[in-house]
PDB file of C-alpha atoms in Angstrom:
ATOM      1  CA  ASP A   1     -24.483 -11.619  14.990  1.00  0.00           C
ATOM      2  CA  PHE A   2     -24.923 -11.673  11.200  1.00  0.00           C
ATOM      3  CA  ASP A   3     -22.116 -13.493   9.343  1.00  0.00           C
ATOM      4  CA  LEU A   4     -20.902 -10.857   6.885  1.00  0.00           C
ATOM      5  CA  GLU A   5     -17.984 -13.001   5.785  1.00  0.00           C
ATOM      6  CA  ALA A   6     -20.364 -15.781   4.693  1.00  0.00           C
ATOM      7  CA  LEU A   7     -22.430 -13.181   2.819  1.00  0.00           C
ATOM      8  CA  GLY A   8     -19.273 -11.946   1.064  1.00  0.00           C
ATOM      9  CA  ARG A   9     -18.297 -15.496   0.079  1.00  0.00           C
ATOM     10  CA  LYS A  10     -21.798 -16.099  -1.274  1.00  0.00           C
ATOM     11  CA  MET A  11     -21.724 -12.852  -3.293  1.00  0.00           C
ATOM     12  CA  ARG A  12     -18.299 -13.732  -4.647  1.00  0.00           C
ATOM     13  CA  SER A  13     -19.338 -17.235  -5.727  1.00  0.00           C
ATOM     14  CA  GLU A  14     -22.591 -15.987  -7.310  1.00  0.00           C
ATOM     15  CA  ILE A  15     -20.740 -13.400  -9.376  1.00  0.00           C
ATOM     16  CA  PHE A  16     -18.199 -15.999 -10.450  1.00  0.00           C
ATOM     17  CA  ARG A  17     -20.969 -18.475 -11.344  1.00  0.00           C
ATOM     18  CA  LYS A  18     -22.990 -15.938 -13.355  1.00  0.00           C
ATOM     19  CA  VAL A  19     -20.218 -13.853 -14.927  1.00  0.00           C
ATOM     20  CA  GLY A  20     -17.210 -16.164 -14.758  1.00  0.00           C
ATOM     21  CA  MET A  21     -15.099 -13.443 -13.202  1.00  0.00           C
ATOM     22  CA  PRO A  22     -13.347 -13.614  -9.830  1.00  0.00           C
ATOM     23  CA  VAL A  23     -13.967 -10.562  -7.651  1.00  0.00           C
ATOM     24  CA  GLY A  24     -12.891  -9.331  -4.262  1.00  0.00           C
ATOM     25  CA  VAL A  25     -15.531  -8.396  -1.697  1.00  0.00           C
ATOM     26  CA  GLY A  26     -14.819  -5.751   0.932  1.00  0.00           C
ATOM     27  CA  ILE A  27     -17.373  -4.947   3.626  1.00  0.00           C
ATOM     28  CA  SER A  28     -17.091  -2.244   6.283  1.00  0.00           C
ATOM     29  CA  LEU A  29     -18.762   0.702   8.006  1.00  0.00           C
ATOM     30  CA  THR A  30     -18.086   3.362   5.335  1.00  0.00           C
ATOM     31  CA  LYS A  31     -17.364   3.508   1.621  1.00  0.00           C
ATOM     32  CA  VAL A  32     -13.663   4.342   2.147  1.00  0.00           C
ATOM     33  CA  LEU A  33     -13.224   1.514   4.664  1.00  0.00           C
ATOM     34  CA  ALA A  34     -15.075  -0.875   2.324  1.00  0.00           C
ATOM     35  CA  LYS A  35     -12.651   0.070  -0.452  1.00  0.00           C
ATOM     36  CA  VAL A  36      -9.723  -0.628   1.895  1.00  0.00           C
ATOM     37  CA  ALA A  37     -11.338  -3.985   2.744  1.00  0.00           C
ATOM     38  CA  ASN A  38     -11.763  -4.710  -0.961  1.00  0.00           C
ATOM     39  CA  LYS A  39      -8.054  -4.127  -1.633  1.00  0.00           C
ATOM     40  CA  LEU A  40      -7.176  -6.369   1.310  1.00  0.00           C
ATOM     41  CA  SER A  41      -9.627  -9.049   0.140  1.00  0.00           C
ATOM     42  CA  LYS A  42      -7.205 -10.050  -2.582  1.00  0.00           C
ATOM     43  CA  LYS A  43      -4.834 -11.315   0.142  1.00  0.00           C
ATOM     44  CA  ASN A  44      -7.654 -12.831   2.207  1.00  0.00           C
ATOM     45  CA  ASN A  45      -9.314 -15.489   0.005  1.00  0.00           C
ATOM     46  CA  GLY A  46     -11.333 -12.840  -1.834  1.00  0.00           C
ATOM     47  CA  VAL A  47     -13.341 -11.559   1.163  1.00  0.00           C
ATOM     48  CA  CYS A  48     -12.427  -9.039   3.847  1.00  0.00           C
ATOM     49  CA  VAL A  49     -14.747  -7.709   6.537  1.00  0.00           C
ATOM     50  CA  LEU A  50     -13.694  -4.751   8.692  1.00  0.00           C
ATOM     51  CA  ARG A  51     -16.430  -4.420  11.291  1.00  0.00           C
ATOM     52  CA  ASN A  52     -14.843  -3.222  14.539  1.00  0.00           C
ATOM     53  CA  GLU A  53     -12.165  -0.838  15.766  1.00  0.00           C
ATOM     54  CA  THR A  54      -9.612  -3.609  16.246  1.00  0.00           C
ATOM     55  CA  SER A  55      -9.923  -5.092  12.753  1.00  0.00           C
ATOM     56  CA  ILE A  56     -10.064  -1.619  11.173  1.00  0.00           C
ATOM     57  CA  ASN A  57      -6.945  -0.373  12.975  1.00  0.00           C
ATOM     58  CA  GLN A  58      -5.092  -3.581  12.168  1.00  0.00           C
ATOM     59  CA  ALA A  59      -5.931  -3.196   8.477  1.00  0.00           C
ATOM     60  CA  LEU A  60      -5.054   0.508   8.362  1.00  0.00           C
ATOM     61  CA  ARG A  61      -1.736   0.086  10.208  1.00  0.00           C
ATOM     62  CA  ASP A  62       0.134  -1.143   7.117  1.00  0.00           C
ATOM     63  CA  PHE A  63      -2.114   0.385   4.455  1.00  0.00           C
ATOM     64  CA  PRO A  64      -0.196   3.116   2.569  1.00  0.00           C
ATOM     65  CA  VAL A  65      -1.929   6.499   2.589  1.00  0.00           C
ATOM     66  CA  ARG A  66      -1.345   6.770  -1.175  1.00  0.00           C
ATOM     67  CA  ASP A  67      -3.543   3.673  -1.706  1.00  0.00           C
ATOM     68  CA  ILE A  68      -6.588   5.168   0.031  1.00  0.00           C
ATOM     69  CA  TRP A  69      -9.445   5.797  -2.380  1.00  0.00           C
ATOM     70  CA  GLY A  70      -9.552   9.547  -3.111  1.00  0.00           C
ATOM     71  CA  ILE A  71      -5.941  10.237  -2.064  1.00  0.00           C
ATOM     72  CA  GLY A  72      -3.595  10.587  -4.995  1.00  0.00           C
ATOM     73  CA  SER A  73       0.181  10.614  -5.060  1.00  0.00           C
ATOM     74  CA  ARG A  74       0.302  14.409  -4.785  1.00  0.00           C
ATOM     75  CA  SER A  75      -1.904  14.400  -1.675  1.00  0.00           C
ATOM     76  CA  ALA A  76       0.108  11.519  -0.228  1.00  0.00           C
ATOM     77  CA  SER A  77       3.284  13.575  -0.667  1.00  0.00           C
ATOM     78  CA  LYS A  78       1.705  16.449   1.261  1.00  0.00           C
ATOM     79  CA  LEU A  79       0.674  14.074   4.046  1.00  0.00           C
ATOM     80  CA  ASN A  80       4.165  12.565   4.140  1.00  0.00           C
ATOM     81  CA  MET A  81       5.532  16.011   5.058  1.00  0.00           C
ATOM     82  CA  PHE A  82       3.549  15.646   8.302  1.00  0.00           C
ATOM     83  CA  ASP A  83       4.876  12.099   8.764  1.00  0.00           C
ATOM     84  CA  ILE A  84       1.518  10.595   7.752  1.00  0.00           C
ATOM     85  CA  LYS A  85       2.415   7.538   5.713  1.00  0.00           C
ATOM     86  CA  THR A  86      -0.315   5.038   6.599  1.00  0.00           C
ATOM     87  CA  ALA A  87      -4.095   5.122   6.674  1.00  0.00           C
ATOM     88  CA  LEU A  88      -4.007   4.596  10.444  1.00  0.00           C
ATOM     89  CA  GLU A  89      -1.777   7.657  10.878  1.00  0.00           C
ATOM     90  CA  LEU A  90      -4.240   9.722   8.815  1.00  0.00           C
ATOM     91  CA  LYS A  91      -7.171   8.365  10.836  1.00  0.00           C
ATOM     92  CA  ASN A  92      -5.474   9.241  14.132  1.00  0.00           C
ATOM     93  CA  PHE A  93      -4.045  12.637  13.108  1.00  0.00           C
ATOM     94  CA  THR A  94      -5.751  15.060  15.476  1.00  0.00           C
ATOM     95  CA  ASN A  95      -5.288  18.399  13.719  1.00  0.00           C
ATOM     96  CA  ASP A  96      -8.314  18.319  11.403  1.00  0.00           C
ATOM     97  CA  ALA A  97      -7.627  21.888  10.206  1.00  0.00           C
ATOM     98  CA  ILE A  98      -4.278  20.857   8.711  1.00  0.00           C
ATOM     99  CA  ILE A  99      -5.889  17.925   6.894  1.00  0.00           C
ATOM    100  CA  GLN A 100      -8.600  20.233   5.516  1.00  0.00           C
ATOM    101  CA  LYS A 101      -5.955  22.733   4.370  1.00  0.00           C
ATOM    102  CA  LEU A 102      -3.838  20.028   2.713  1.00  0.00           C
ATOM    103  CA  LEU A 103      -6.607  17.926   1.194  1.00  0.00           C
ATOM    104  CA  THR A 104      -9.655  20.243   1.158  1.00  0.00           C
ATOM    105  CA  LYS A 105     -13.070  19.250   2.485  1.00  0.00           C
ATOM    106  CA  VAL A 106     -13.005  15.950   0.601  1.00  0.00           C
ATOM    107  CA  GLY A 107      -9.807  14.927   2.400  1.00  0.00           C
ATOM    108  CA  ARG A 108     -11.411  15.690   5.751  1.00  0.00           C
ATOM    109  CA  GLU A 109     -14.407  13.571   4.764  1.00  0.00           C
ATOM    110  CA  ILE A 110     -12.071  10.700   3.846  1.00  0.00           C
ATOM    111  CA  GLN A 111     -10.441  11.056   7.271  1.00  0.00           C
ATOM    112  CA  ASP A 112     -13.865  10.885   8.943  1.00  0.00           C
ATOM    113  CA  GLU A 113     -14.745   7.779   6.921  1.00  0.00           C
ATOM    114  CA  LEU A 114     -11.499   6.132   8.103  1.00  0.00           C
ATOM    115  CA  ARG A 115     -12.792   6.883  11.606  1.00  0.00           C
ATOM    116  CA  GLY A 116     -16.021   5.043  10.756  1.00  0.00           C
ATOM    117  CA  LEU A 117     -18.121   8.216  10.616  1.00  0.00           C
TER     118      LEU A 117
END
């Protein structure tokens, strides 16, 4: 099994060495999940890897829906009306038609990316 966390640490140290700037590294299955991992990397020594269902669900459980890349405060307010307050709740919400109506096609794509698709 390839050590993605070691790769992230190496990337982080190389960027710091060459640019002198600390960065967070987030690695996951999709762009949206990688962006979630990147935000969480700041609390995790600069590197966060979300590679399986367990680690993804654990990360999304407390991740506010308003902080998901591509979901603004207005969209988050719409989701809150359906009691969707976290990224995990959006991922697990089963009525895809409602999500598409609230957030358009892009919102549905974000939901699929949270599902690792």
